[in-house]
Amino acid sequence: MQCNAPIGVLDSGVGGLSVLKCLHQLLPHENFIYVGDTARTPYGCRSEKEIRSFVGEIIDWLALQGVKQVVIACNTLTMLGVESLRGKHEFSVVGMSKGEQLLLQASTKKKIGVFATQFTISTDAHRKAILAADPTAEVFPVACPKFVPLIEGEEFTNPKLMAAVKEYAAPLQEVGVDALILSCTHYPFIREQIAQVMGSGVTIVDPAEATSRLAKEALAAENLLQHEGVGRVTVCCTADEARVRRLTARMLSVEECSFVTIDLLAGEKL
Ligand code: DGL
């Protein structure tokens, strides 16, 4: 494997762009190929069988592009177990951090909220990870199925968005959490709205930076870090390229990115 090979980053849709932003900042010399399966998003309310078959197609497509690593910029997919997603490929596969250490540092009351997709919440993985690190903590997971369609639909000023934020925040406000993790990579797109509703007494935690550090460490361990040059960012989607470009502009400088609509099953190299 070559140092100048690209890093693959994937998500069901545009959410993983919030992780790509951190990765690009931390690893400015690296080339990135991002895949958002915008034709089939959201994944979070689908069955495990269906999600596995979709992610398998994306990883095989990234392998065809010669990536040296794949970052699963999606909590829902991470819940499937990154080792099982690697399949027959040899590159490292890095999943989303559960952020338990960040949360425990951020919370003095040890009352912690988790916002995530239905699928992620159904695994109970975040609650277990936080309790494994501190059994005295209290964890309040909330599934937020209305968020992803509103974010993918660019409904940032739709009153339905604020109504959904208030609905999901209510049980956390009732119990008085002082830290809240955004365990779906789409949610940083509405971080401001969530922070506004939760109020200044609640620290919002985004695990994207911790995940990016894990990706860097994995590359360093394999001697695969690129140390010079300006990295290229290619944003690939399976539908709605114009929409993806507009949403990318919320996270990255679009002048630095190229955009491509891809067919995951066509077996083509970029
Ligand atoms: N962005 C994804 C996550 O981090 C999932 C969104 C979805 O497809 O439901 O969980």
Coordinates of C-alpha atoms and ligand atoms in Angstrom, one line a residue:
M1 CA 0.0 0.0 0.0
Q2 CA 1.2 3.5 -0.9
C3 CA 1.2 6.6 1.4
N4 CA -0.3 8.7 -1.4
A5 CA -3.3 6.4 -1.8
P6 CA -6.6 8.1 -0.8
I7 CA -8.5 7.6 2.5
G8 CA -12.1 6.5 1.9
V9 CA -14.8 8.1 4.1
L10 CA -18.3 6.9 4.0
D11 CA -21.8 7.6 5.3
S12 CA -25.4 6.9 4.3
G13 CA -25.6 10.5 3.1
V14 CA -24.1 13.9 3.8
G15 CA -23.7 13.4 7.6
G16 CA -20.1 12.0 7.3
L17 CA -19.0 15.4 5.8
S18 CA -18.9 16.6 9.5
V19 CA -16.2 13.9 10.1
L20 CA -14.5 14.6 6.7
K21 CA -14.2 18.3 7.9
C22 CA -12.2 17.2 11.0
L23 CA -10.2 14.6 9.0
H24 CA -9.2 17.1 6.4
Q25 CA -8.1 19.6 9.1
L26 CA -6.1 17.0 11.0
L27 CA -4.6 15.4 7.8
P28 CA -4.2 18.2 5.3
H29 CA -1.7 16.3 3.1
E30 CA -4.1 13.3 2.6
N31 CA -6.3 12.7 -0.4
F32 CA -9.9 11.8 0.5
I33 CA -12.6 10.1 -1.4
Y34 CA -16.0 10.6 0.4
V35 CA -19.0 8.5 -0.5
G36 CA -22.5 9.5 0.6
D37 CA -25.2 7.1 -0.5
T38 CA -27.7 9.9 -1.0
A39 CA -29.9 7.7 -3.2
R40 CA -30.7 5.4 -0.2
T41 CA -30.3 7.6 2.9
P42 CA -31.4 7.3 5.7
Y43 CA -30.0 4.0 6.8
G44 CA -30.9 4.4 10.5
C45 CA -34.4 3.1 10.3
R46 CA -33.6 0.1 8.0
S47 CA -32.9 -3.5 9.0
E48 CA -29.3 -4.8 9.7
K49 CA -29.4 -7.1 6.7
E50 CA -30.2 -4.2 4.3
I51 CA -27.6 -1.8 5.9
R52 CA -24.9 -4.5 5.7
S53 CA -25.5 -5.1 2.0
F54 CA -25.4 -1.3 1.3
V55 CA -22.2 -0.7 3.2
G56 CA -20.6 -3.8 1.6
E57 CA -21.2 -2.2 -1.8
I58 CA -19.6 1.1 -0.7
I59 CA -16.5 -0.6 0.8
D60 CA -16.0 -2.7 -2.3
W61 CA -16.3 0.4 -4.5
L62 CA -13.7 2.2 -2.3
A63 CA -11.4 -0.8 -2.5
L64 CA -11.6 -0.5 -6.3
Q65 CA -10.4 3.1 -6.0
G66 CA -7.3 1.8 -4.1
V67 CA -7.9 3.4 -0.7
K68 CA -5.3 2.8 2.1
Q69 CA -8.0 3.1 4.9
V70 CA -11.7 3.4 5.2
V71 CA -13.3 5.7 7.9
I72 CA -16.9 4.7 8.7
A73 CA -18.2 8.3 9.2
C74 CA -21.5 6.9 10.4
N75 CA -22.4 5.8 13.9
T76 CA -25.2 3.5 12.7
L77 CA -22.7 1.6 10.5
T78 CA -20.1 1.5 13.2
M79 CA -22.6 -0.3 15.4
L80 CA -22.4 -3.3 13.0
G81 CA -18.8 -3.8 14.1
V82 CA -16.0 -2.4 11.9
E83 CA -14.1 -5.7 11.7
S84 CA -17.1 -7.4 10.2
L85 CA -17.4 -4.6 7.6
R86 CA -13.8 -5.0 6.4
G87 CA -14.6 -8.2 4.6
K88 CA -11.7 -9.5 2.6
H89 CA -10.0 -6.2 2.3
E90 CA -6.6 -5.4 3.9
F91 CA -6.9 -1.7 4.7
S92 CA -7.6 -0.5 8.2
V93 CA -11.3 0.3 8.9
V94 CA -11.9 2.9 11.6
G95 CA -15.4 3.5 13.1
M96 CA -16.9 6.4 15.1
S97 CA -15.6 6.9 18.6
K98 CA -18.4 6.5 21.2
G99 CA -16.9 9.5 23.0
E100 CA -17.3 8.1 26.5
Q101 CA -14.1 9.8 27.9
L102 CA -15.0 13.1 26.4
L103 CA -18.5 12.9 27.9
L104 CA -17.2 12.0 31.4
Q105 CA -14.8 14.9 31.2
A106 CA -17.6 17.3 30.1
S107 CA -20.2 16.2 32.7
T108 CA -19.9 17.1 36.3
K109 CA -23.3 15.7 37.3
K110 CA -22.6 12.4 35.4
K111 CA -26.0 12.8 33.7
I112 CA -25.4 12.2 30.1
G113 CA -27.7 12.4 27.0
V114 CA -27.2 10.5 23.8
F115 CA -28.9 11.6 20.5
A116 CA -28.6 9.0 17.7
T117 CA -30.6 7.1 15.1
Q118 CA -33.1 4.4 16.0
F119 CA -30.7 1.7 15.0
T120 CA -27.8 3.1 17.1
I121 CA -30.0 3.5 20.2
S122 CA -31.4 0.0 19.8
T123 CA -27.8 -1.4 20.2
D124 CA -27.4 0.3 23.6
A125 CA -23.7 0.6 22.7
H126 CA -23.2 4.1 24.0
R127 CA -24.8 3.5 27.3
K128 CA -22.7 0.4 27.8
A129 CA -19.5 2.2 26.9
I130 CA -20.2 5.1 29.3
L131 CA -21.1 2.8 32.1
A132 CA -18.0 0.6 31.5
A133 CA -15.9 3.8 32.0
D134 CA -17.9 5.0 35.0
P135 CA -20.6 2.8 36.5
T136 CA -22.0 5.7 38.6
A137 CA -23.0 7.7 35.5
E138 CA -26.6 7.9 34.4
V139 CA -27.2 7.7 30.6
F140 CA -30.3 8.8 28.8
P141 CA -30.5 7.7 25.1
V142 CA -32.9 9.3 22.7
A143 CA -33.7 8.1 19.2
C144 CA -34.1 11.1 16.8
P145 CA -35.6 9.7 13.6
K146 CA -36.9 13.1 12.4
F147 CA -33.5 14.8 12.2
V148 CA -31.8 13.0 9.2
P149 CA -34.6 13.6 6.6
L150 CA -34.8 17.2 7.7
I151 CA -31.0 17.7 7.3
E152 CA -30.8 15.8 4.0
G153 CA -33.7 17.9 2.8
E154 CA -31.9 21.2 3.8
E155 CA -34.8 22.1 6.0
F156 CA -32.7 24.2 8.4
T157 CA -35.3 26.9 8.8
N158 CA -38.4 24.7 8.7
P159 CA -40.3 25.1 12.0
K160 CA -40.5 21.3 12.0
L161 CA -36.8 21.2 12.8
M162 CA -37.0 23.3 15.9
A163 CA -40.1 21.4 17.0
A164 CA -38.2 18.1 16.6
V165 CA -35.2 19.4 18.6
K166 CA -37.5 20.5 21.4
E167 CA -39.3 17.1 21.3
Y168 CA -36.1 15.1 21.7
A169 CA -34.5 17.6 24.1
A170 CA -37.6 17.5 26.5
P171 CA -36.8 14.2 28.3
L172 CA -33.2 15.2 28.7
Q173 CA -34.1 18.6 30.2
E174 CA -36.5 16.9 32.6
V175 CA -33.7 14.7 34.1
G176 CA -31.2 17.5 33.9
V177 CA -28.3 16.2 31.8
D178 CA -25.2 18.4 31.6
A179 CA -23.6 16.7 28.6
L180 CA -25.0 15.5 25.3
I181 CA -23.3 13.5 22.6
L182 CA -24.3 13.8 18.9
S183 CA -23.9 10.1 18.0
C184 CA -25.1 10.5 14.4
T185 CA -22.8 12.3 12.1
H186 CA -25.7 14.3 10.6
Y187 CA -26.4 16.0 13.8
P188 CA -23.5 18.5 13.8
F189 CA -25.3 20.2 10.9
I190 CA -27.9 21.3 13.5
R191 CA -25.5 21.7 16.4
E192 CA -26.5 25.3 16.9
Q193 CA -30.2 24.6 17.1
I194 CA -29.6 21.7 19.5
A195 CA -27.3 23.9 21.7
Q196 CA -29.8 26.7 21.6
V197 CA -32.6 24.5 22.9
M198 CA -30.4 22.6 25.5
G199 CA -29.0 25.9 26.9
S200 CA -25.6 26.9 28.1
G201 CA -25.5 24.4 31.0
V202 CA -25.2 21.5 28.6
T203 CA -22.0 20.7 26.9
I204 CA -22.5 19.3 23.4
V205 CA -20.0 16.6 22.4
D206 CA -19.2 15.7 18.8
P207 CA -17.0 12.5 18.5
A208 CA -15.7 13.5 15.0
E209 CA -12.3 14.9 16.3
A210 CA -11.7 11.8 18.5
T211 CA -12.5 9.6 15.5
S212 CA -10.1 11.5 13.2
R213 CA -7.4 11.0 15.8
L214 CA -8.1 7.3 15.7
A215 CA -7.8 7.3 11.9
K216 CA -4.5 9.1 12.1
E217 CA -3.1 6.7 14.7
A218 CA -4.0 3.7 12.6
L219 CA -2.3 5.2 9.5
A220 CA 0.8 6.1 11.6
A221 CA 1.0 2.6 13.0
E222 CA 1.1 1.3 9.4
N223 CA 3.6 4.0 8.3
L224 CA 1.0 5.2 5.8
L225 CA 0.8 8.9 6.7
Q226 CA 1.4 11.4 3.9
H227 CA 3.7 14.2 5.0
E228 CA 3.7 16.7 2.1
G229 CA 1.6 18.2 -0.6
V230 CA -1.9 19.5 -0.6
G231 CA -4.6 16.8 -0.2
R232 CA -7.4 16.5 -2.7
V233 CA -11.0 16.0 -1.6
T234 CA -13.4 14.1 -3.9
V235 CA -17.0 14.1 -2.7
C236 CA -19.0 11.2 -4.4
C237 CA -22.7 10.7 -4.1
T238 CA -25.3 8.3 -5.5
A239 CA -27.9 11.0 -6.2
D240 CA -28.6 14.8 -6.0
E241 CA -25.1 16.2 -6.7
A242 CA -26.3 19.8 -6.5
R243 CA -27.9 19.3 -3.1
V244 CA -24.7 17.5 -1.9
R245 CA -22.6 20.4 -3.1
R246 CA -24.8 22.9 -1.1
L247 CA -24.6 20.8 2.0
T248 CA -20.9 20.2 1.6
A249 CA -20.5 24.0 1.7
R250 CA -21.8 24.0 5.3
M251 CA -18.7 21.9 6.3
L252 CA -15.9 22.4 3.8
S253 CA -14.7 24.9 1.3
V254 CA -16.3 23.6 -1.9
E255 CA -13.6 25.2 -4.1
E256 CA -11.2 22.7 -2.6
C257 CA -13.5 19.7 -3.5
S258 CA -14.5 18.0 -6.7
F259 CA -18.0 16.4 -6.9
V260 CA -18.9 13.2 -8.8
T261 CA -22.1 11.2 -9.0
I262 CA -21.2 7.5 -8.9
D263 CA -22.9 4.1 -9.6
L264 CA -21.7 1.8 -6.8
L265 CA -22.3 -1.3 -8.9
A266 CA -20.7 -0.2 -12.2
G267 CA -17.2 -1.3 -11.1
E268 CA -15.7 1.9 -12.4
K269 CA -12.5 3.7 -11.3
L270 CA -12.8 7.5 -10.8
Ligands
DGL1 N1 -25.1 9.6 9.7 C1 -25.5 8.4 10.2 C2 -25.0 8.1 11.6 O1 -24.0 8.6 12.0 C3 -26.8 7.8 9.9 C4 -27.9 8.5 9.3 C5 -28.9 7.5 8.7 O2 -28.7 7.1 7.6 O3 -29.9 7.2 9.4 O4 -25.6 7.4 12.3

